[in-house]
mmCIF file of C-alpha atoms and ligand atoms in Angstrom:
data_model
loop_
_atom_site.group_PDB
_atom_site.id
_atom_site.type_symbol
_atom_site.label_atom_id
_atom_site.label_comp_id
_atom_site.label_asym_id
_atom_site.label_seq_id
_atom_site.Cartn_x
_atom_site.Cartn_y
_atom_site.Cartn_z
ATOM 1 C CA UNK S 1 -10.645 -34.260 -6.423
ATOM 2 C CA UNK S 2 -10.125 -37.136 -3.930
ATOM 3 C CA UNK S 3 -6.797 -37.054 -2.115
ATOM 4 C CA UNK S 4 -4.318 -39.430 -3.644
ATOM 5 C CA UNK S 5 -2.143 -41.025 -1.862
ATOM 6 C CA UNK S 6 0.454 -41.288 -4.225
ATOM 7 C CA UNK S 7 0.058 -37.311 -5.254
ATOM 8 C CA UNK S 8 3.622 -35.527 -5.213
ATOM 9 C CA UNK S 9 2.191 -32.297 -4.630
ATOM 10 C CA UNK S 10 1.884 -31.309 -1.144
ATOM 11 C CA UNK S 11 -1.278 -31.792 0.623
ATOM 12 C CA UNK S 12 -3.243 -32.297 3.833
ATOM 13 C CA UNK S 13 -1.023 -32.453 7.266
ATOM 14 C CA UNK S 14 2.253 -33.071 4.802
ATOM 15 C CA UNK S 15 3.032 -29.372 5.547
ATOM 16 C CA UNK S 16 3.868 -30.265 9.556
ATOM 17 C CA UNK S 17 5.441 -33.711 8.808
ATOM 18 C CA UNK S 18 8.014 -32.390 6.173
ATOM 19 C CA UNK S 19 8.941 -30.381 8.635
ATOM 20 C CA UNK S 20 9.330 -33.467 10.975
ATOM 21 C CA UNK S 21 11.188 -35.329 8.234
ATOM 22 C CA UNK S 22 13.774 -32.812 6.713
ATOM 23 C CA UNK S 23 17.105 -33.155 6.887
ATOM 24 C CA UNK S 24 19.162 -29.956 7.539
ATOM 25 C CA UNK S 25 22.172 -31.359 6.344
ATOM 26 C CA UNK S 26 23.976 -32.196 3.119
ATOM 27 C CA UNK S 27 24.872 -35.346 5.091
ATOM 28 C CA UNK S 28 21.603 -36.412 6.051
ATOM 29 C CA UNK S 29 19.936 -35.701 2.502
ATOM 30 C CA UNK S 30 19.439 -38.979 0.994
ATOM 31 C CA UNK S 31 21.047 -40.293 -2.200
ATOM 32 C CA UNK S 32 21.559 -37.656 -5.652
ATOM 33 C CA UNK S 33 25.136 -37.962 -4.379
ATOM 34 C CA UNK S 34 26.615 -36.271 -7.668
ATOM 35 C CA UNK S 35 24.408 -33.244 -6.635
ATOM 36 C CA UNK S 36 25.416 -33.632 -2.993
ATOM 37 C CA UNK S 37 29.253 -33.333 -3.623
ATOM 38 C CA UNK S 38 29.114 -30.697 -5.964
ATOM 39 C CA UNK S 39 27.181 -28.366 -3.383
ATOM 40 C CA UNK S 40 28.967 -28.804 -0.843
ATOM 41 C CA UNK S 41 32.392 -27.752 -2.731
ATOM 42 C CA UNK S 42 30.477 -24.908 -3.891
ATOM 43 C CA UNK S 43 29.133 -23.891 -0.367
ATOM 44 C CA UNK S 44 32.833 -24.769 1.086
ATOM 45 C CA UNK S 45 34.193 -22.262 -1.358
ATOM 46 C CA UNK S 46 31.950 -19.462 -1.092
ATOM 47 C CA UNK S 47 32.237 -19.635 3.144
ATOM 48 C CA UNK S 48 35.933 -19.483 2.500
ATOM 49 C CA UNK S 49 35.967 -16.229 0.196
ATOM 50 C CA UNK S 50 32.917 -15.162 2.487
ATOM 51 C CA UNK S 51 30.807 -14.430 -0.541
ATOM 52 C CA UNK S 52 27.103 -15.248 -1.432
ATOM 53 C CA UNK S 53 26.430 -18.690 -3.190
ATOM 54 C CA UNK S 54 25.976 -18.307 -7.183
ATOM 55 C CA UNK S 55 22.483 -18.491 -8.012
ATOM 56 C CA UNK S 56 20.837 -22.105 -8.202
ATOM 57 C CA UNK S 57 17.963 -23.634 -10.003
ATOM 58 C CA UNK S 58 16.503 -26.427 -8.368
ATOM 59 C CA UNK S 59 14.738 -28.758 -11.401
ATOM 60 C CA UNK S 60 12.251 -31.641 -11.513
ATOM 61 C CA UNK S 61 8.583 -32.822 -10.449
ATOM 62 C CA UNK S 62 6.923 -32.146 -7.004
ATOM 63 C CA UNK S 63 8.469 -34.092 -3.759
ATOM 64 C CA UNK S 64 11.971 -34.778 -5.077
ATOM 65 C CA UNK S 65 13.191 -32.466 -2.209
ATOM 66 C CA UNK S 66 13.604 -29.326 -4.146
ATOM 67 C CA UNK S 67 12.778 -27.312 -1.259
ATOM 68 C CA UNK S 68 14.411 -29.045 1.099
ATOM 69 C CA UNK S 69 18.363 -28.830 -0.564
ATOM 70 C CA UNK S 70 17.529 -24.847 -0.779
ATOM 71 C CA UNK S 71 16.773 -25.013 3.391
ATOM 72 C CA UNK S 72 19.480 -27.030 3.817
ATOM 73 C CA UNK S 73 22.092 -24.401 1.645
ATOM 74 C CA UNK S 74 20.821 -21.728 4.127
ATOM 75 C CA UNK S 75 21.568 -23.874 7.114
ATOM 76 C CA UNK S 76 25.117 -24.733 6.027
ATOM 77 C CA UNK S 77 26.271 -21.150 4.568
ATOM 78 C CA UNK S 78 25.053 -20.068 8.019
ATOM 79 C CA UNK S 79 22.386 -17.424 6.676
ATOM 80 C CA UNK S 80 18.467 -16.950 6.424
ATOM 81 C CA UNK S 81 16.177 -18.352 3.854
ATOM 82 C CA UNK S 82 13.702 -16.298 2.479
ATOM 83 C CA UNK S 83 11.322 -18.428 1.025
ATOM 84 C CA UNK S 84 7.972 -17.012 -1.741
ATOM 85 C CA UNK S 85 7.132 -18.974 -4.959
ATOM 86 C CA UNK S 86 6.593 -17.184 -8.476
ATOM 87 C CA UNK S 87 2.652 -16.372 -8.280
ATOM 88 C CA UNK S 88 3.013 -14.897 -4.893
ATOM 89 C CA UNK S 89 5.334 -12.068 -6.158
ATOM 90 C CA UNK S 90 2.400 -9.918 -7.948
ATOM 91 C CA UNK S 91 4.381 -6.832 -8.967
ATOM 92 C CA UNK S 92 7.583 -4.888 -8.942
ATOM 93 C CA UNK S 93 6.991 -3.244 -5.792
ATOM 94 C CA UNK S 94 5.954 -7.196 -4.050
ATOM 95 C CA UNK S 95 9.979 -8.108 -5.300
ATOM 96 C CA UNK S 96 11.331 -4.892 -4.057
ATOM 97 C CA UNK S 97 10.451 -4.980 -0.439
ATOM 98 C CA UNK S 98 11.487 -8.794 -0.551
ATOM 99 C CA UNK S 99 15.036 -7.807 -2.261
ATOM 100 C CA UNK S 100 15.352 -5.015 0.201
ATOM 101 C CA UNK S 101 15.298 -7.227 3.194
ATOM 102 C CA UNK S 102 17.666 -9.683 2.458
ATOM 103 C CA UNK S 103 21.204 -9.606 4.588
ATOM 104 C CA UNK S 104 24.344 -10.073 2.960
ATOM 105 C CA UNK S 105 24.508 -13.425 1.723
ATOM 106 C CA UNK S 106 20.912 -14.655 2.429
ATOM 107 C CA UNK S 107 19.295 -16.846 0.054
ATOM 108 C CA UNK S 108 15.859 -15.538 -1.957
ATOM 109 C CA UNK S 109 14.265 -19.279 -2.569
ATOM 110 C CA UNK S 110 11.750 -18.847 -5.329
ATOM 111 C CA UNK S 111 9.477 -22.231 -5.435
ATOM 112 C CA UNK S 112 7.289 -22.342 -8.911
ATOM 113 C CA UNK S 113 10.126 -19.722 -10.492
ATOM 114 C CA UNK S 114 8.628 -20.507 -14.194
ATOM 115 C CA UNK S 115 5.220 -18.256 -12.745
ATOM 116 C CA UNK S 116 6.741 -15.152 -12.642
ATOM 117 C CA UNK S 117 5.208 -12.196 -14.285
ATOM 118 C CA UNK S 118 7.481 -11.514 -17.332
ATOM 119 C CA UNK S 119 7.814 -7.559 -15.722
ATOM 120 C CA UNK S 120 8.485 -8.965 -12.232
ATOM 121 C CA UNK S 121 11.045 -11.570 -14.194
ATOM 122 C CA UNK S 122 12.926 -8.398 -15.877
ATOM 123 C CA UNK S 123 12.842 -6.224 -12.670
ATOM 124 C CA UNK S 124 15.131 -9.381 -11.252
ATOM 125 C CA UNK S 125 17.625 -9.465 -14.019
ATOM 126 C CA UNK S 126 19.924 -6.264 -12.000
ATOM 127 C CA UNK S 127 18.973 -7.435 -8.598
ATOM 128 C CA UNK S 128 20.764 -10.913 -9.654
ATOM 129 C CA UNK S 129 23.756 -9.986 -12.050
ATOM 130 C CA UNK S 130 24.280 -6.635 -9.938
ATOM 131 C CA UNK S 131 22.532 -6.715 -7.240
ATOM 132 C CA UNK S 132 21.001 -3.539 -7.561
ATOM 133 C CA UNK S 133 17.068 -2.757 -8.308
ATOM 134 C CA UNK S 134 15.520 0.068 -10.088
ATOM 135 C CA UNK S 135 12.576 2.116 -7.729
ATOM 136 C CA UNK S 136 10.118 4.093 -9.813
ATOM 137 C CA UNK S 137 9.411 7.522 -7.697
ATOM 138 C CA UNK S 138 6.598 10.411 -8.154
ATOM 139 C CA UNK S 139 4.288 10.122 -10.233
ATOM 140 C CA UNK S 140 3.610 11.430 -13.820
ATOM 141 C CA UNK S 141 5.883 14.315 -15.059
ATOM 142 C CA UNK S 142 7.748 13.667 -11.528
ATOM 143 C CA UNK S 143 8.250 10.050 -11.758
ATOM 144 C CA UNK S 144 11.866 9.240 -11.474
ATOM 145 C CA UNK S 145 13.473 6.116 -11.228
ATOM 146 C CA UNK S 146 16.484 5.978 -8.413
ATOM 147 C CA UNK S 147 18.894 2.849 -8.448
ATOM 148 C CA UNK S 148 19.307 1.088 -4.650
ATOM 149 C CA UNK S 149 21.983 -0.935 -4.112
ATOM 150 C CA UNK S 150 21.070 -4.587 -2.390
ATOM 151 C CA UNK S 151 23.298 -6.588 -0.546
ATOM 152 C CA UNK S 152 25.008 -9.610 -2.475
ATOM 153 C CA UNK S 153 22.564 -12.715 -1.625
ATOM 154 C CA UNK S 154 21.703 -15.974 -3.533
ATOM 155 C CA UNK S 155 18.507 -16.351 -5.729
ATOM 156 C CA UNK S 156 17.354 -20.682 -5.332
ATOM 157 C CA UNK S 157 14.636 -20.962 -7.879
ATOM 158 C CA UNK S 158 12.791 -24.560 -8.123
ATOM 159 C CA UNK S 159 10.860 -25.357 -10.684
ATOM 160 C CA UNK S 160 8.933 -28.670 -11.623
ATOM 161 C CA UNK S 161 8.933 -27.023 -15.354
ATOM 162 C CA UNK S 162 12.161 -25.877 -16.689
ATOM 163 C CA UNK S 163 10.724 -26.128 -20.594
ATOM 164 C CA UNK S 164 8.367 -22.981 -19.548
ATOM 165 C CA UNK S 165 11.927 -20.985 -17.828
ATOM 166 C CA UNK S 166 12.640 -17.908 -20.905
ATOM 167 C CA UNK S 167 16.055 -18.284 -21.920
ATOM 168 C CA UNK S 168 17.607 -14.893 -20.234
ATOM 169 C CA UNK S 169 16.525 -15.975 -17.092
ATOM 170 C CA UNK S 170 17.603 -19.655 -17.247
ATOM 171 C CA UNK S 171 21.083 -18.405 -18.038
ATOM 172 C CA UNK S 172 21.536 -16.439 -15.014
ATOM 173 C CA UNK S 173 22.055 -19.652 -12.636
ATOM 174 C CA UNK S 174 25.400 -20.199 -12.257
ATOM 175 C CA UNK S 175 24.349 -23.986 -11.037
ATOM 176 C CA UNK S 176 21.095 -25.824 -12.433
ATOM 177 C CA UNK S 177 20.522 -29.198 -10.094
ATOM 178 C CA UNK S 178 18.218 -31.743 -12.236
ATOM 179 C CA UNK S 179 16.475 -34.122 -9.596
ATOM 180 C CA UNK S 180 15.436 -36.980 -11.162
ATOM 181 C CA UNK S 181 13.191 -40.013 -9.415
ATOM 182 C CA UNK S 182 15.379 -41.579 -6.349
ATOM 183 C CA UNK S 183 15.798 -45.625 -6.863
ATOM 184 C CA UNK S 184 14.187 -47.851 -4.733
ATOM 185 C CA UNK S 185 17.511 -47.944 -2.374
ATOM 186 C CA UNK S 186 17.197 -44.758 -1.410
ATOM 187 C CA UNK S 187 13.624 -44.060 -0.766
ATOM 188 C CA UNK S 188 14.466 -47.386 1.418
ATOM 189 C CA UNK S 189 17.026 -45.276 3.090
ATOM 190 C CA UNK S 190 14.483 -42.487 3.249
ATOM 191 C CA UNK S 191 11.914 -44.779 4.794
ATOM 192 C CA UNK S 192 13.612 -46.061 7.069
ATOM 193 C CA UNK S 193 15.127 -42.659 8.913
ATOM 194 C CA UNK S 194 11.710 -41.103 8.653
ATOM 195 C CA UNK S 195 10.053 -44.215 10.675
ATOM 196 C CA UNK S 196 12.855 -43.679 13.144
ATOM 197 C CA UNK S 197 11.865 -39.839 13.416
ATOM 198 C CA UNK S 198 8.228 -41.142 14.111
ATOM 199 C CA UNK S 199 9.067 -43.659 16.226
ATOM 200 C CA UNK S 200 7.182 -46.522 14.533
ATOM 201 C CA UNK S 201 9.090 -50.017 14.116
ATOM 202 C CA UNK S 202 9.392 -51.232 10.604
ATOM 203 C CA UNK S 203 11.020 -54.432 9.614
ATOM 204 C CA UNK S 204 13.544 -54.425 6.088
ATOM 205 C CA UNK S 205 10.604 -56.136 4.285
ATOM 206 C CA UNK S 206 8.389 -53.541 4.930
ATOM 207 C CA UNK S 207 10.521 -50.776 4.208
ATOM 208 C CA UNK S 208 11.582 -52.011 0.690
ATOM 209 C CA UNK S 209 7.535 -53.176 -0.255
ATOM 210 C CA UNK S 210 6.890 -49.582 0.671
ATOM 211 C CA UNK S 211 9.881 -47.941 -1.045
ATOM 212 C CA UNK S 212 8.766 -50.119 -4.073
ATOM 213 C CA UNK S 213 5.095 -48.199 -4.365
ATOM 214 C CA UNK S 214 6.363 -44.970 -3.589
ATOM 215 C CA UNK S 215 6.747 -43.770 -7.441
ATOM 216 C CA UNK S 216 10.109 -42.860 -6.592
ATOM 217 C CA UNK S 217 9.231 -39.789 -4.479
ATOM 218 C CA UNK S 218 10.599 -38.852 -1.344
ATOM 219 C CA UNK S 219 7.230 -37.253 -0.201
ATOM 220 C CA UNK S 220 5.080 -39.799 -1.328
ATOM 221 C CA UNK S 221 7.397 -42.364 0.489
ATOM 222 C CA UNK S 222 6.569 -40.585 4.070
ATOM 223 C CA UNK S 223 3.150 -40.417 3.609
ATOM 224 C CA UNK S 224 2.669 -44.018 2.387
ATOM 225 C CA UNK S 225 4.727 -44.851 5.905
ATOM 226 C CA UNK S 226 2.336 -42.943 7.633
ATOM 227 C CA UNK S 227 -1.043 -44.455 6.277
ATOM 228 C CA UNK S 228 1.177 -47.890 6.878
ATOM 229 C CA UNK S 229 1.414 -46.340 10.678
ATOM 230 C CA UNK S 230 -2.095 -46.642 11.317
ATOM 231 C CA UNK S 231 -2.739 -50.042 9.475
ATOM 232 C CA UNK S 232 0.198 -51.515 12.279
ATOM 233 C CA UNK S 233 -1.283 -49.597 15.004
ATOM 234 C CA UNK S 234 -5.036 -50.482 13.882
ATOM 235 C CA UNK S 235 -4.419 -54.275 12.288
ATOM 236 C CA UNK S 236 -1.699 -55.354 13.413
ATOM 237 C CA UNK S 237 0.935 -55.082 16.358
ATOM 238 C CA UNK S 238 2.478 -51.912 15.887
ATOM 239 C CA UNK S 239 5.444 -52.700 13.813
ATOM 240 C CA UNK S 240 5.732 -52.082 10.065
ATOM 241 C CA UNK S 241 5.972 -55.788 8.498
ATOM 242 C CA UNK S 242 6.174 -56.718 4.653
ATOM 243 C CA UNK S 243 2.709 -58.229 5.330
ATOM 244 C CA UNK S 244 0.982 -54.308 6.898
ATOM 245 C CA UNK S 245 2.737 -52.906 3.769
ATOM 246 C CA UNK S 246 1.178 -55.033 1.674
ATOM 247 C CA UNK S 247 -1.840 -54.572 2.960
ATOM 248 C CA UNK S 248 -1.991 -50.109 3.243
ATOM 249 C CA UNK S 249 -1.140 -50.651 -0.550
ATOM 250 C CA UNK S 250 -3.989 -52.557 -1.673
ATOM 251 C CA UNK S 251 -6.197 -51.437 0.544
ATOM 252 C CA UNK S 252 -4.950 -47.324 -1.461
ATOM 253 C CA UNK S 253 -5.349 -49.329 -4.241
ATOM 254 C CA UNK S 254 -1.570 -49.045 -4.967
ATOM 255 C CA UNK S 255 -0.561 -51.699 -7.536
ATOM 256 C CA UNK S 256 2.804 -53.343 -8.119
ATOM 257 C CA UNK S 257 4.728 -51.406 -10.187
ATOM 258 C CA UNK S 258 3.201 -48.114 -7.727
ATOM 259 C CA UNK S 259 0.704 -46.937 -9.817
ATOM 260 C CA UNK S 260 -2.772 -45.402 -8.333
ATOM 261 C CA UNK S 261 -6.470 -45.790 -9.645
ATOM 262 C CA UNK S 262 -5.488 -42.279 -11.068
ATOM 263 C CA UNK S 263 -2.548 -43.564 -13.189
ATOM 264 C CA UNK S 264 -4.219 -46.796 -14.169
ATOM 265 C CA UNK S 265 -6.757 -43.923 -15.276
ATOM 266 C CA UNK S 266 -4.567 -42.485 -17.312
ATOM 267 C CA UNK S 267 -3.576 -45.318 -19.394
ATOM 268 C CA UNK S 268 -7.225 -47.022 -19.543
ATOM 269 C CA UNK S 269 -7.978 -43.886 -21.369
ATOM 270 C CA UNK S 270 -5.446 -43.892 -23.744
ATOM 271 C CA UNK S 271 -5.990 -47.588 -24.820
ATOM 272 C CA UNK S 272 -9.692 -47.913 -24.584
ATOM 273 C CA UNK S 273 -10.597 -44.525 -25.910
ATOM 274 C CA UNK S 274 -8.374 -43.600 -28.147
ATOM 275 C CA UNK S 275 -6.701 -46.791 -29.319
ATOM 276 C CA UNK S 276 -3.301 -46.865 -27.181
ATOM 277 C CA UNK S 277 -2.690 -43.270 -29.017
ATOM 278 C CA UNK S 278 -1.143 -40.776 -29.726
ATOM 279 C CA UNK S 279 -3.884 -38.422 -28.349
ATOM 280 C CA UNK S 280 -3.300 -34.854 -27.238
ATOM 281 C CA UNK S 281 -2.424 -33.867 -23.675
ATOM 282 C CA UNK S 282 -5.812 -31.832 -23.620
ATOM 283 C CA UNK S 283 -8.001 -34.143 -24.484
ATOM 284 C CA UNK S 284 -6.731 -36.389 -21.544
ATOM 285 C CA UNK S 285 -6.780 -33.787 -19.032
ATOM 286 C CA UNK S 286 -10.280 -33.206 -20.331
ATOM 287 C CA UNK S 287 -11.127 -36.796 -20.268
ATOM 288 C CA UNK S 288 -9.566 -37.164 -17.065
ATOM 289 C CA UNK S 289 -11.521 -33.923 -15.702
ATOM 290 C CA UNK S 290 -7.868 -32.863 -14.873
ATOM 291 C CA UNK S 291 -5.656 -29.273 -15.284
ATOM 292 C CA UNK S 292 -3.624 -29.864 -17.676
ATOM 293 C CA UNK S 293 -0.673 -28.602 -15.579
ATOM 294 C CA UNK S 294 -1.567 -31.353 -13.385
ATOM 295 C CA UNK S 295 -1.127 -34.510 -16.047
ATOM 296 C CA UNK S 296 2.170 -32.910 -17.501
ATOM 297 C CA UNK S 297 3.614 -31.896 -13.659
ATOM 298 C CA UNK S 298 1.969 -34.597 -11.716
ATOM 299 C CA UNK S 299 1.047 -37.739 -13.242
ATOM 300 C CA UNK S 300 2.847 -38.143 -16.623
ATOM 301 C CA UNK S 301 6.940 -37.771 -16.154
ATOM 302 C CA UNK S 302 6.458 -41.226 -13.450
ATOM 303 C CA UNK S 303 4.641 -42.815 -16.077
ATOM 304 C CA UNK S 304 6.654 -41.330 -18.990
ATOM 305 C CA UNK S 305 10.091 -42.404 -16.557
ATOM 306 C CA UNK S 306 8.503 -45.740 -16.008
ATOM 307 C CA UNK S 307 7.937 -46.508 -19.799
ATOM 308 C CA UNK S 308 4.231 -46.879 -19.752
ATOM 309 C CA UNK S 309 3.732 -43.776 -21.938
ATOM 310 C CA UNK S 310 5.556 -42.436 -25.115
ATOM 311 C CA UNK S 311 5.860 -38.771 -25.817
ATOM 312 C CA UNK S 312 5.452 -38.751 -30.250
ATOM 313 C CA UNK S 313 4.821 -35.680 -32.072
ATOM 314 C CA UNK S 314 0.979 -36.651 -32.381
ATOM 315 C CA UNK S 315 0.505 -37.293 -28.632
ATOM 316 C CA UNK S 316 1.092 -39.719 -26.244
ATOM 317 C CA UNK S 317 0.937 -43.591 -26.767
ATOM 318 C CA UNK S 318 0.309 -45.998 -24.100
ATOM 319 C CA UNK S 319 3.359 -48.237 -24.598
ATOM 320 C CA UNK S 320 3.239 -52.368 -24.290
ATOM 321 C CA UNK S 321 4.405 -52.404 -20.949
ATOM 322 C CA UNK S 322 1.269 -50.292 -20.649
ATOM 323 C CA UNK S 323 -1.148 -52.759 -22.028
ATOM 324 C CA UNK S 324 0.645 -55.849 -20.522
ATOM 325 C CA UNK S 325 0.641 -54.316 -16.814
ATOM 326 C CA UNK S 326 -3.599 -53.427 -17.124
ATOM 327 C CA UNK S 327 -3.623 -56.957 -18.802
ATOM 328 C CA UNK S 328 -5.242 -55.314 -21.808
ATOM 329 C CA UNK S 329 -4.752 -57.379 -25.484
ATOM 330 C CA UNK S 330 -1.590 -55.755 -27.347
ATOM 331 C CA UNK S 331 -2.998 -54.816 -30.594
ATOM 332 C CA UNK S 332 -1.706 -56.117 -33.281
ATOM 333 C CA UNK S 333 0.634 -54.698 -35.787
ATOM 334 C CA UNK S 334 -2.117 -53.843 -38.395
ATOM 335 C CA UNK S 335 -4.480 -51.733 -35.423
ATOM 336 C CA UNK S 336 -1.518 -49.533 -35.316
ATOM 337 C CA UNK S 337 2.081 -48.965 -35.279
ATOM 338 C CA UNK S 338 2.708 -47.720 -32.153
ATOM 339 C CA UNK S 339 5.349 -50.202 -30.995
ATOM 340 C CA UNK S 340 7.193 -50.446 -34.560
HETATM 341 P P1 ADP F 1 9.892 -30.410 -3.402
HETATM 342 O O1 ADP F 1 10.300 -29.042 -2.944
HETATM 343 O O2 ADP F 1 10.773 -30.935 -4.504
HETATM 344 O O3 ADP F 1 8.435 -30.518 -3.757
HETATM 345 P P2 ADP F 1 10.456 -31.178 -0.649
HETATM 346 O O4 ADP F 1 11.819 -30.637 -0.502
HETATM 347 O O5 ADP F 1 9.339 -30.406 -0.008
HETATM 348 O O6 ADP F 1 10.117 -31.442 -2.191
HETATM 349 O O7 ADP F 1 10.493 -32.685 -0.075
HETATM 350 C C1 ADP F 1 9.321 -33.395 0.286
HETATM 351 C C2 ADP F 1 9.556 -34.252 1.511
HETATM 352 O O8 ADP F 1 10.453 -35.304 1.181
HETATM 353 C C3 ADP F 1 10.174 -33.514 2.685
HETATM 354 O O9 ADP F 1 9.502 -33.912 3.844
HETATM 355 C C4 ADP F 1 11.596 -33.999 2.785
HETATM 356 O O10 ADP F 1 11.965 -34.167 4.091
HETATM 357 C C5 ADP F 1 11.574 -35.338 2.085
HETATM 358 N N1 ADP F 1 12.807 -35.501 1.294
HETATM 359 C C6 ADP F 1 13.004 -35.019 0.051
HETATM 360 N N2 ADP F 1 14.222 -35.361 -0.414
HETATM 361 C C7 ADP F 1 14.803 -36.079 0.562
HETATM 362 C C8 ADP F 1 16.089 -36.721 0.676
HETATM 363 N N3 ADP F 1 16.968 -36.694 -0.329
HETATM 364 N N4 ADP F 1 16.367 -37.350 1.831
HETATM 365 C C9 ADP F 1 15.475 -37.406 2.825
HETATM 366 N N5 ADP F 1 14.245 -36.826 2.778
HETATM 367 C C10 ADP F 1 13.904 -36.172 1.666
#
């Protein structure tokens, strides 16, 4: 698959440049200020009783800065993150040695938590509630299991899919944190400190027409400033204008309302092949030679958020805003009844 642009899953050289652009404080995070006070009550109360941080669940789609609240926890508690995701934890023994490392208080940061192995999921349920694990030992009639006591720490799960989280598991955070889409304000906000970090001159107008295409991701928002880097450098004189970010979005084929080819995709699909819907969410992955996981993680909650797709019992409908933004005929009331 070509690179998009406007992907929220990490790709490419993002890996060095979120480093570049994080913020390590609850201060310095941008916007989701509900979220913002909350932690940092809960982090000023657990320094004061010098305890571990109840166990958080970081939820929502890829680049909403899921991974960057858990780094910045670590940073103000004063202790280490230890960071895995759910497939790399293969077994038991995998979770043991990572349980067995942590220092009091430390936080376990489990990215992709809903891809745990249902045994490696239950072998967590003492280590969190009691923070003790259970070690099998010997081997057939010999095989005992011993009980080792860990030191209290934090478990930070994020998750882009908190449907697919069992029950038992879901009810062990003490704290669930739903990130939803940042406004155009803040990514403006966002755009604007990370240009500073890079040293690149942007003007307001520029910042907001690139805030406006950035599909309300903080991610997607720093890369789009950095393709808009080398359009200045190359085209123009440097500095980000309204004009350069006008231009790095048509020239990614970025539309006005932020949609990529990929998303305009999407939709085409629905209304030419299938009559605006409801189809299945297999047959467009299929259609759009796409994982599934990818059109429910990556490309459908924007759209679904943006009200150009419906979510029915059938399947999803391309809505009119849909059909009205691709400047595609609305059907009329006896093709269908999707917009009764
Ligand atoms: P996730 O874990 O949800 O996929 P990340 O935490 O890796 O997302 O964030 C992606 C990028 O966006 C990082 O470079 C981070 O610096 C930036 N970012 C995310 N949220 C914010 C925010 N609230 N303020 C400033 N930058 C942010």
């Amino acid at each position: 698959m070509a690179e998009r642009v406007l992907s929220p899953a990490e790709s490419g050289d993002d890996d060095r440049f979120d480093r570049l652009f994080r913020p390590s404080s609850l201060d310095e995070y941008i916007g989701q200020s509900k979220h913002k006070e909350n932690l940092k009550v809960f982090v000023e109360a657990a320094r004061r009783r010098k305890e571990p941080l109840d166990h958080i669940l970081f939820c929502g789609p890829p680049g909403l800065g899921k991974t960057t609240l858990a780094y910045i926890l670590a940073k103000e508690m004063g202790v280490t993150l230890h960071s895995t995701s759910g497939p790399a934890v293969e077994h038991k023994g995998a979770l043991a040695g990572l349980l067995t490392k942590l220092e009091a208080n430390d936080l376990l940061f489990i990215d992709e938590i809903h891809r745990l192995t249902p045994a490696v999921e239950e072998s967590l349920y003492p280590a969190i509630e009691a923070f003790q694990i259970d070690i099998m030992t010997g081997d057939g009639p010999y095989a005992t299991t011993i009980q080792l006591a860990l030191k209290p720490f934090t478990m930070v799960g994020a998750t882009t899919r908190t449907g697919l989280l069992t029950a038992p598991l879901l009810s062990r955070f003490g704290y669930i944190v739903r990130l939803d889409y940042y406004p155009v304000e803040d990514l403006e906000k966002i755009i604007l400190r990370s240009a500073r970090l890079l040293e690149v001159p942007i003007d307001p107008a520029g910042a907001r027409e690139l805030a406006a295409r950035s599909r309300g991701t903080p991610r997607v928002a720093n890369r789009l400033l950095r393709r808009a880097r080398d359009f200045a450098e190359v085209l123009g004189k440097g500095a980000i204008t309204g004009a350069i970010a006008r231009t790095t979005a048509e020239r990614l084929e970025i539309d006005s309302a932020g949609l990529d080819e990929m998303d305009r995709r999407l939709l085409t699909v629905i209304i030419e092949h299938y009559d605006g819907g409801p189809v299945g969410i297999d047959t467009i992955a299929a259609a759009l030679s796409e994982p599934r996981d990818t059109v429910e993680d990556v490309y459908e909650p924007f759209l679904l958020q943006q009200g150009f797709l419906g979510r029915t019992p059938r399947g999803r409908i391309a809505t009119r805003k849909a059909y009205e933004h691709l400047g595609k005929p609305t059907p009329t009331p006896a093709q269908g009844d999707m917009f009764s």
